[in-house]
Short mmCIF file of C-alpha atoms and ligand atoms in Angstrom, two decimals:
data_model
loop_
_atom_site.label_atom_id
_atom_site.label_comp_id
_atom_site.label_asym_id
_atom_site.label_seq_id
_atom_site.Cartn_x
_atom_site.Cartn_y
_atom_site.Cartn_z
CA UNK A 1141 0.15 0.28 0.19
CA UNK A 1142 1.74 3.12 -1.14
CA UNK A 1143 0.80 7.07 -0.40
CA UNK A 1144 -0.40 8.73 -4.15
CA UNK A 1145 -1.13 12.15 -3.27
CA UNK A 1146 -1.81 14.78 -0.71
CA UNK A 1147 -3.94 17.64 -1.38
CA UNK A 1148 -5.07 20.78 0.77
CA UNK A 1149 -8.45 22.61 -0.01
CA UNK A 1150 -8.83 25.82 1.92
CA UNK A 1151 -12.94 26.72 2.11
CA UNK A 1152 -14.71 29.77 4.11
CA UNK A 1153 -17.29 28.79 6.78
CA UNK A 1154 -18.98 31.42 8.89
CA UNK A 1155 -17.51 32.50 11.90
CA UNK A 1156 -18.43 34.74 15.37
CA UNK A 1157 -14.75 34.99 16.17
CA UNK A 1158 -11.95 37.61 15.44
CA UNK A 1159 -8.54 37.53 16.39
CA UNK A 1160 -6.94 40.84 18.33
CA UNK A 1161 -3.42 42.08 17.22
CA UNK A 1162 -1.69 39.49 19.35
CA UNK A 1163 -3.69 36.88 18.24
CA UNK A 1164 -5.85 35.87 21.41
CA UNK A 1165 -9.46 35.26 20.15
CA UNK A 1166 -12.58 37.51 21.09
CA UNK A 1167 -16.45 37.50 20.12
CA UNK A 1168 -16.98 39.57 16.78
CA UNK A 1169 -19.51 40.21 14.39
CA UNK A 1170 -20.25 37.52 11.57
CA UNK A 1171 -18.28 37.11 8.64
CA UNK A 1172 -16.77 34.41 6.55
CA UNK A 1173 -13.06 32.99 7.91
CA UNK A 1174 -10.88 30.37 6.19
CA UNK A 1175 -9.98 26.87 7.25
CA UNK A 1176 -7.99 23.79 5.40
CA UNK A 1177 -8.69 20.29 4.75
CA UNK A 1178 -5.56 17.99 4.47
CA UNK A 1179 -6.27 14.68 2.66
CA UNK A 1180 -4.00 11.62 2.32
CA UNK A 1181 -4.92 9.11 -0.38
CA UNK A 1182 -3.32 5.83 -0.97
CA UNK A 1183 -3.39 3.33 -3.84
CA UNK A 1184 -6.11 1.12 -2.56
CA UNK A 1185 -8.40 3.81 -2.41
CA UNK A 1186 -8.15 4.78 1.36
CA UNK A 1187 -8.07 8.37 2.73
CA UNK A 1188 -6.94 10.33 5.55
CA UNK A 1189 -8.14 14.37 6.65
CA UNK A 1190 -7.31 16.63 8.92
CA UNK A 1191 -8.10 20.06 9.17
CA UNK A 1192 -5.48 22.51 9.52
CA UNK A 1193 -5.00 26.21 9.09
CA UNK A 1194 -4.54 27.56 5.66
CA UNK A 1195 -1.52 29.82 6.54
CA UNK A 1196 0.44 27.06 7.77
CA UNK A 1197 -0.90 24.03 5.21
CA UNK A 1198 0.34 26.06 2.15
CA UNK A 1199 0.14 24.78 -1.43
CA UNK A 1200 4.57 25.78 -1.68
CA UNK A 1201 5.03 24.02 1.50
CA UNK A 1202 3.12 21.08 0.74
CA UNK A 1203 4.79 20.49 -2.39
CA UNK A 1204 8.48 21.55 -1.30
CA UNK A 1205 8.06 19.30 1.27
CA UNK A 1206 5.53 17.23 2.25
CA UNK A 1207 4.79 15.44 -0.93
CA UNK A 1208 8.39 14.60 -1.64
CA UNK A 1209 8.53 12.88 1.41
CA UNK A 1210 5.00 11.04 1.99
CA UNK A 1211 4.17 9.68 -2.14
CA UNK A 1212 5.56 6.13 -2.08
CA UNK A 1213 5.44 5.51 0.99
CA UNK A 1214 3.38 3.48 2.82
CA UNK A 1215 0.86 5.31 4.59
CA UNK A 1216 1.22 2.73 8.12
CA UNK A 1217 4.68 3.83 8.47
CA UNK A 1218 4.13 6.99 10.41
CA UNK A 1219 7.03 7.09 12.10
CA UNK A 1220 9.42 6.77 9.43
CA UNK A 1221 7.31 9.65 7.34
CA UNK A 1222 7.48 11.47 10.35
CA UNK A 1223 11.26 11.17 11.29
CA UNK A 1224 11.54 12.13 8.13
CA UNK A 1225 9.30 15.40 7.96
CA UNK A 1226 11.44 16.42 11.25
CA UNK A 1227 14.77 15.89 9.31
CA UNK A 1228 13.24 18.09 6.50
CA UNK A 1229 12.27 20.81 9.05
CA UNK A 1230 15.94 22.29 9.96
CA UNK A 1231 16.87 23.22 6.45
CA UNK A 1232 12.93 24.53 5.72
CA UNK A 1233 13.59 27.91 6.90
CA UNK A 1234 10.73 27.43 9.33
CA UNK A 1235 8.55 26.82 6.63
CA UNK A 1236 8.07 23.08 7.60
CA UNK A 1237 6.59 24.16 11.12
CA UNK A 1238 5.03 21.45 13.51
CA UNK A 1239 1.48 23.10 12.58
CA UNK A 1240 2.47 21.61 8.99
CA UNK A 1241 3.70 18.20 10.41
CA UNK A 1242 0.91 17.73 12.85
CA UNK A 1243 -2.12 17.29 10.57
CA UNK A 1244 -0.02 15.78 8.00
CA UNK A 1245 0.38 12.64 10.73
CA UNK A 1246 -2.85 12.93 12.09
CA UNK A 1247 -4.25 12.57 8.49
CA UNK A 1248 -1.84 9.30 8.33
CA UNK A 1249 -3.62 8.21 11.44
CA UNK A 1250 -6.96 9.46 10.26
CA UNK A 1251 -6.53 6.85 7.24
CA UNK A 1252 -5.38 4.15 9.21
CA UNK A 1253 -8.28 4.29 11.36
CA UNK A 1254 -10.68 4.52 9.03
CA UNK A 1255 -8.70 1.49 6.77
CA UNK A 1256 -9.23 -0.78 9.99
CA UNK A 1257 -12.66 0.77 11.46
CA UNK A 1258 -11.13 1.85 14.65
CA UNK A 1259 -11.12 5.20 16.19
CA UNK A 1260 -7.70 6.41 16.56
CA UNK A 1261 -7.43 6.37 20.47
CA UNK A 1262 -8.35 2.75 20.03
CA UNK A 1263 -5.35 1.43 17.83
CA UNK A 1264 -2.95 3.78 20.29
CA UNK A 1265 -4.22 1.63 22.80
CA UNK A 1266 -7.56 2.96 24.40
CA UNK A 1267 -7.41 4.03 28.17
CA UNK A 1268 -10.60 5.67 28.71
CA UNK A 1269 -14.01 6.48 27.00
CA UNK A 1270 -14.70 9.81 28.57
CA UNK A 1271 -12.84 12.69 29.74
CA UNK A 1272 -14.00 15.33 32.17
CA UNK A 1273 -13.64 18.75 30.36
CA UNK A 1274 -12.73 22.09 32.15
CA UNK A 1275 -14.18 25.23 30.84
CA UNK A 1276 -11.14 27.09 29.15
CA UNK A 1277 -11.93 31.10 29.23
CA UNK A 1278 -11.07 33.45 26.27
CA UNK A 1279 -8.85 35.88 27.45
CA UNK A 1280 -10.10 38.93 29.05
CA UNK A 1281 -11.56 41.72 26.68
CA UNK A 1282 -12.86 45.57 27.13
CA UNK A 1283 -16.45 44.21 26.17
CA UNK A 1284 -19.57 45.02 28.11
CA UNK A 1285 -20.86 42.50 29.89
CA UNK A 1286 -18.43 40.18 28.29
CA UNK A 1287 -14.85 39.35 30.08
CA UNK A 1288 -14.00 42.99 31.21
CA UNK A 1289 -14.03 42.40 34.69
CA UNK A 1290 -13.45 40.26 37.87
CA UNK A 1291 -17.14 40.12 38.29
CA UNK A 1292 -17.54 38.94 34.62
CA UNK A 1293 -15.59 36.38 35.44
CA UNK A 1294 -17.26 35.44 38.65
CA UNK A 1295 -20.68 35.16 36.62
CA UNK A 1296 -19.45 33.31 33.88
CA UNK A 1297 -17.99 30.90 36.36
CA UNK A 1298 -21.05 30.26 37.85
CA UNK A 1299 -22.75 29.46 34.41
CA UNK A 1300 -20.07 27.12 33.98
CA UNK A 1301 -20.42 25.14 36.72
CA UNK A 1302 -24.36 25.24 35.76
CA UNK A 1303 -23.51 23.69 32.60
CA UNK A 1304 -21.73 20.84 33.92
CA UNK A 1305 -18.42 21.92 33.64
CA UNK A 1306 -16.02 20.03 36.52
CA UNK A 1307 -13.13 22.63 36.45
CA UNK A 1308 -12.41 25.96 35.33
CA UNK A 1309 -9.29 27.88 33.60
CA UNK A 1310 -9.10 31.54 33.41
CA UNK A 1311 -6.78 33.26 30.38
CA UNK A 1312 -6.97 36.83 31.95
CA UNK A 1313 -6.41 40.51 30.47
CA UNK A 1314 -3.17 40.40 27.77
CA UNK A 1315 -2.12 43.47 25.54
CA UNK A 1316 -3.72 44.88 23.52
CA UNK A 1317 -6.33 45.58 26.45
CA UNK A 1318 -4.99 48.81 26.82
CA UNK A 1319 -4.27 48.50 30.85
CA UNK A 1320 -3.14 44.91 30.84
CA UNK A 1321 -1.21 43.16 32.13
CA UNK A 1322 -2.10 43.67 35.60
CA UNK A 1323 -1.44 40.87 38.24
CA UNK A 1324 -3.42 42.73 40.74
CA UNK A 1325 -6.15 42.50 38.42
CA UNK A 1326 -5.47 38.98 37.51
CA UNK A 1327 -5.84 37.75 41.24
CA UNK A 1328 -8.88 39.85 41.64
CA UNK A 1329 -10.25 37.86 38.72
CA UNK A 1330 -9.16 34.46 40.29
CA UNK A 1331 -10.86 35.61 43.71
CA UNK A 1332 -13.96 36.33 42.01
CA UNK A 1333 -14.23 33.01 40.36
CA UNK A 1334 -13.16 31.15 43.63
CA UNK A 1335 -16.22 32.67 45.37
CA UNK A 1336 -18.50 32.08 42.83
CA UNK A 1337 -17.94 28.56 42.51
CA UNK A 1338 -16.99 27.78 46.08
CA UNK A 1339 -14.41 26.08 47.84
CA UNK A 1340 -14.42 22.67 45.87
CA UNK A 1341 -14.01 22.74 42.19
CA UNK A 1342 -10.34 22.64 40.57
CA UNK A 1343 -9.60 26.05 39.14
CA UNK A 1344 -6.71 26.99 36.77
CA UNK A 1345 -5.26 30.22 35.95
CA UNK A 1346 -3.13 30.51 32.46
CA UNK A 1347 -1.80 34.14 33.01
CA UNK A 1348 -0.32 36.71 30.68
CA UNK A 1349 3.23 35.22 29.42
CA UNK A 1350 5.64 37.71 29.83
CA UNK A 1351 5.44 38.42 33.60
CA UNK A 1352 8.90 38.96 35.77
CA UNK A 1353 9.86 36.58 38.17
CA UNK A 1354 8.77 38.60 41.03
CA UNK A 1355 5.40 39.32 39.24
CA UNK A 1356 4.76 35.76 38.51
CA UNK A 1357 5.48 34.95 42.23
CA UNK A 1358 3.13 37.32 43.84
CA UNK A 1359 0.52 35.82 41.72
CA UNK A 1360 1.38 32.46 42.33
CA UNK A 1361 1.65 32.91 46.49
CA UNK A 1362 -1.99 34.66 45.72
CA UNK A 1363 -3.29 31.40 43.91
CA UNK A 1364 -2.03 29.30 46.69
CA UNK A 1365 -4.21 31.61 49.08
CA UNK A 1366 -6.99 30.81 46.76
CA UNK A 1367 -6.32 27.09 46.51
CA UNK A 1368 -5.93 27.11 42.64
CA UNK A 1369 -5.24 23.64 41.13
CA UNK A 1370 -2.47 24.96 38.45
CA UNK A 1371 -0.45 27.63 37.49
CA UNK A 1372 0.40 27.83 33.52
CA UNK A 1373 2.83 29.66 31.63
CA UNK A 1374 3.18 33.26 33.16
CA UNK A 1375 6.77 33.75 32.15
CA UNK A 1376 8.75 33.36 28.66
CA UNK A 1377 8.81 29.51 28.51
CA UNK A 1378 12.33 29.55 27.01
CA UNK A 1379 14.11 30.82 30.18
CA UNK A 1380 13.80 27.19 31.87
CA UNK A 1381 15.86 28.61 35.05
CA UNK A 1382 13.20 30.90 35.68
CA UNK A 1383 10.33 28.06 35.47
CA UNK A 1384 12.64 26.09 37.73
CA UNK A 1385 12.97 28.97 40.04
CA UNK A 1386 9.34 29.38 40.36
CA UNK A 1387 8.82 25.98 41.03
CA UNK A 1388 11.01 26.05 43.63
CA UNK A 1389 9.51 28.96 45.42
CA UNK A 1390 5.77 28.10 44.97
CA UNK A 1391 4.06 24.83 46.95
CA UNK A 1392 1.33 25.06 44.28
CA UNK A 1393 1.72 22.64 40.82
CA UNK A 1394 3.29 24.48 38.08
CA UNK A 1395 2.25 23.12 34.43
CA UNK A 1396 4.25 23.52 31.29
CA UNK A 1397 6.13 23.96 29.04
CA UNK A 1398 3.38 24.40 26.38
CA UNK A 1399 4.60 27.12 23.66
CA UNK A 1400 8.27 26.51 23.91
CA UNK A 1401 10.11 24.56 20.70
CA UNK A 1402 11.86 21.48 20.54
CA UNK A 1403 9.22 19.04 20.68
CA UNK A 1404 9.25 16.08 23.39
CA UNK A 1405 13.33 16.76 23.85
CA UNK A 1406 12.33 20.30 25.53
CA UNK A 1407 9.89 18.54 28.14
CA UNK A 1408 12.41 15.97 28.92
CA UNK A 1409 14.82 18.95 29.69
CA UNK A 1410 11.90 20.71 31.93
CA UNK A 1411 11.45 17.11 33.57
CA UNK A 1412 15.18 16.66 34.54
CA UNK A 1413 15.50 20.30 35.32
CA UNK A 1414 12.17 20.47 37.72
CA UNK A 1415 10.94 23.25 35.84
CA UNK A 1416 7.53 22.17 36.02
CA UNK A 1417 5.32 19.88 38.39
CA UNK A 1418 3.08 19.16 35.59
CA UNK A 1419 4.13 18.19 31.98
CA UNK A 1420 2.23 19.47 28.65
CA UNK A 1421 1.92 18.42 25.50
CA UNK A 1422 -0.57 19.13 22.36
CA UNK A 1423 -0.42 17.93 19.16
CA UNK A 1424 -0.06 21.39 17.63
CA UNK A 1425 2.83 21.81 19.86
CA UNK A 1426 4.86 19.12 19.05
CA UNK A 1427 3.99 17.61 15.83
CA UNK A 1428 1.13 15.55 16.08
CA UNK A 1429 -0.10 12.28 17.89
CA UNK A 1430 2.91 9.92 17.99
CA UNK A 1431 5.42 12.76 19.59
CA UNK A 1432 2.62 13.75 21.91
CA UNK A 1433 2.30 10.12 23.22
CA UNK A 1434 5.95 10.20 23.58
CA UNK A 1435 5.72 12.92 26.10
CA UNK A 1436 3.02 11.45 28.39
CA UNK A 1437 4.74 8.28 28.38
CA UNK A 1438 7.98 10.32 29.37
CA UNK A 1439 5.89 12.03 31.69
CA UNK A 1440 4.40 8.51 33.13
CA UNK A 1441 7.92 7.21 33.71
CA UNK A 1442 8.82 10.32 35.66
CA UNK A 1443 5.58 10.14 38.01
CA UNK A 1444 4.39 12.89 36.33
CA UNK A 1445 0.63 14.32 35.18
CA UNK A 1446 1.10 15.13 31.60
CA UNK A 1447 -1.98 17.79 30.80
CA UNK A 1448 -3.12 18.19 27.40
CA UNK A 1449 -2.94 21.67 25.80
CA UNK A 1450 -6.09 22.52 24.12
CA UNK A 1451 -9.06 20.25 22.44
CA UNK A 1452 -10.24 19.04 19.22
CA UNK A 1453 -9.87 15.38 17.42
CA UNK A 1454 -6.41 14.70 18.06
CA UNK A 1455 -5.90 15.70 21.21
CA UNK A 1456 -9.09 14.15 22.45
CA UNK A 1457 -7.66 10.92 20.61
CA UNK A 1458 -4.44 10.92 22.81
CA UNK A 1459 -6.30 11.23 26.02
CA UNK A 1460 -8.64 8.44 24.88
CA UNK A 1461 -5.06 6.63 25.13
CA UNK A 1462 -2.89 7.87 28.06
CA UNK A 1463 -2.94 7.21 31.67
CA UNK A 1464 -1.58 10.48 33.09
CA UNK A 1465 -3.58 13.23 31.76
CA UNK A 1466 -6.68 14.25 33.92
CA UNK A 1467 -8.64 16.64 31.71
CA UNK A 1468 -9.85 17.98 28.36
CA UNK A 1469 -9.65 21.28 27.57
CA UNK A 1470 -12.82 22.86 26.29
CA UNK A 1471 -13.22 26.13 24.72
CA UNK A 1472 -12.38 29.13 24.14
CA UNK A 1473 -15.46 29.75 25.99
CA UNK A 1474 -16.94 33.00 26.30
CA UNK A 1475 -20.48 34.64 27.58
CA UNK A 1476 -21.19 35.62 23.96
CA UNK A 1477 -20.34 32.65 22.17
CA UNK A 1478 -22.02 29.50 21.95
CA UNK A 1479 -19.17 27.03 21.46
CA UNK A 1480 -21.99 24.03 21.22
CA UNK A 1481 -22.63 25.45 17.49
CA UNK A 1482 -21.76 23.20 14.72
CA UNK A 1483 -19.62 25.08 11.99
CA UNK A 1484 -20.97 24.53 8.54
CA UNK A 1485 -17.92 21.97 7.59
CA UNK A 1486 -19.06 19.46 10.04
CA UNK A 1487 -22.32 17.61 10.65
CA UNK A 1488 -21.54 17.44 14.53
CA UNK A 1489 -18.97 18.69 16.71
CA UNK A 1490 -16.22 16.36 18.30
CA UNK A 1491 -16.25 17.02 21.84
CA UNK A 1492 -20.19 17.51 22.61
CA UNK A 1493 -20.44 17.10 26.88
CA UNK A 1494 -22.76 16.23 28.88
CA UNK A 1495 -24.53 17.69 31.82
CA UNK A 1496 -21.96 15.92 34.27
CA UNK A 1497 -19.22 17.44 32.63
CA UNK A 1498 -17.48 14.60 30.58
CA UNK A 1499 -16.68 14.48 27.05
CA UNK A 1500 -17.31 10.63 25.21
CA UNK A 1501 -14.19 9.58 23.48
CA UNK A 1502 -15.49 9.80 19.55
CA UNK A 1503 -16.78 6.10 18.05
CA UNK A 1504 -16.21 6.71 14.28
CA UNK A 1505 -12.95 5.11 12.91
CA UNK A 1506 -10.46 7.17 12.51
CA UNK A 1507 -9.82 10.80 14.37
CA UNK A 1508 -13.49 10.37 14.52
CA UNK A 1509 -14.63 14.31 12.91
CA UNK A 1510 -18.07 14.70 11.20
CA UNK A 1511 -16.87 15.89 8.42
CA UNK A 1512 -19.75 17.68 5.96
CA UNK A 1513 -17.79 17.01 2.57
CA UNK A 1514 -20.30 18.74 0.18
CA UNK A 1515 -20.18 21.94 2.33
CA UNK A 1516 -16.83 21.92 1.83
CA UNK A 1517 -16.95 21.29 -1.94
CA UNK A 1518 -19.55 24.33 -1.97
CA UNK A 1519 -17.14 26.44 -0.16
CA UNK A 1520 -13.96 25.78 -1.66
CA UNK A 1521 -11.82 29.08 -2.79
CA UNK A 1522 -8.67 27.49 -2.91
CA UNK A 1523 -7.63 23.93 -4.06
CA UNK A 1524 -4.43 22.42 -6.12
MG1 LIG B 1456 -1.81 27.90 27.66
#
């Protein structure tokens, strides 16, 4: 069995989310947004699919780096293909990013699952058939009734608990919010949420990522008083020493790294140096499902939890096949956004949540996406 082709279709869909100048998403007016569908096909007619960003999955990148590595190979040889793509990254001038590696690798998993009639988490070796979700808020904003004040966060937290969420993570205010960042305001928002949900609900903070050691330490000590469960990325993650320092100062768990480059190798360095108490991976951060499983097993071998960054089909399948991660990150959530609304290019969302706050593992073969191929065909703006 051999791969014969790899294609990217860019299509439009209706979105009510906009990005600010630093890339944080917020509610906005309905508009046409773009999404890309990557398709890998083999000579027996089987195919695998994965969604990705049109800005990463550009045709010249596919043609120059991905196609030569894939075409002619057995699509089941995921590790061989991944290692080949990884070697090509160095000379690609950053064009072949982890955000290209990840959807390519996930499309290969999807192909295998569809062909064998099994969801990917079962192919990996199933561990659980459902996972609790934490509600992950959007970053703070300056919209009346949105996430503009600590009271707004408190009110929204009550709504999230009523919806069934078993834990909540705040993203607080970051630039370009006019007065942000502000450590005291972050603490006020965290206190308002603790006050709103009571003493028992696990709460987490994902703070502004460029605080100084002093500011990060101040917030951490306050979070300990509020009995927060983890503290995420308050400083630039490329300074491992800063995280070693912070983890030593605080009693509460520090989580990371999330955005630092270097895939599982960076996670290994953080674990050895004691830079965090809970490890982090996500399919888009380390180049796919296979490397995420490497991180999970690395952490497990050291007796550490590994929490998964972000939602979506790839991360959900990883959680279905690992022992040492507790939560699915569901979001990003905002009072003005209906997260449960199905976008046009899908027939149903991958992560429906029940009233107890659980997400069932997908039962469809492959990654489990319920793709509306007719919609994508009708809305394609660019296809190779
Ligand atoms: Mg984060």
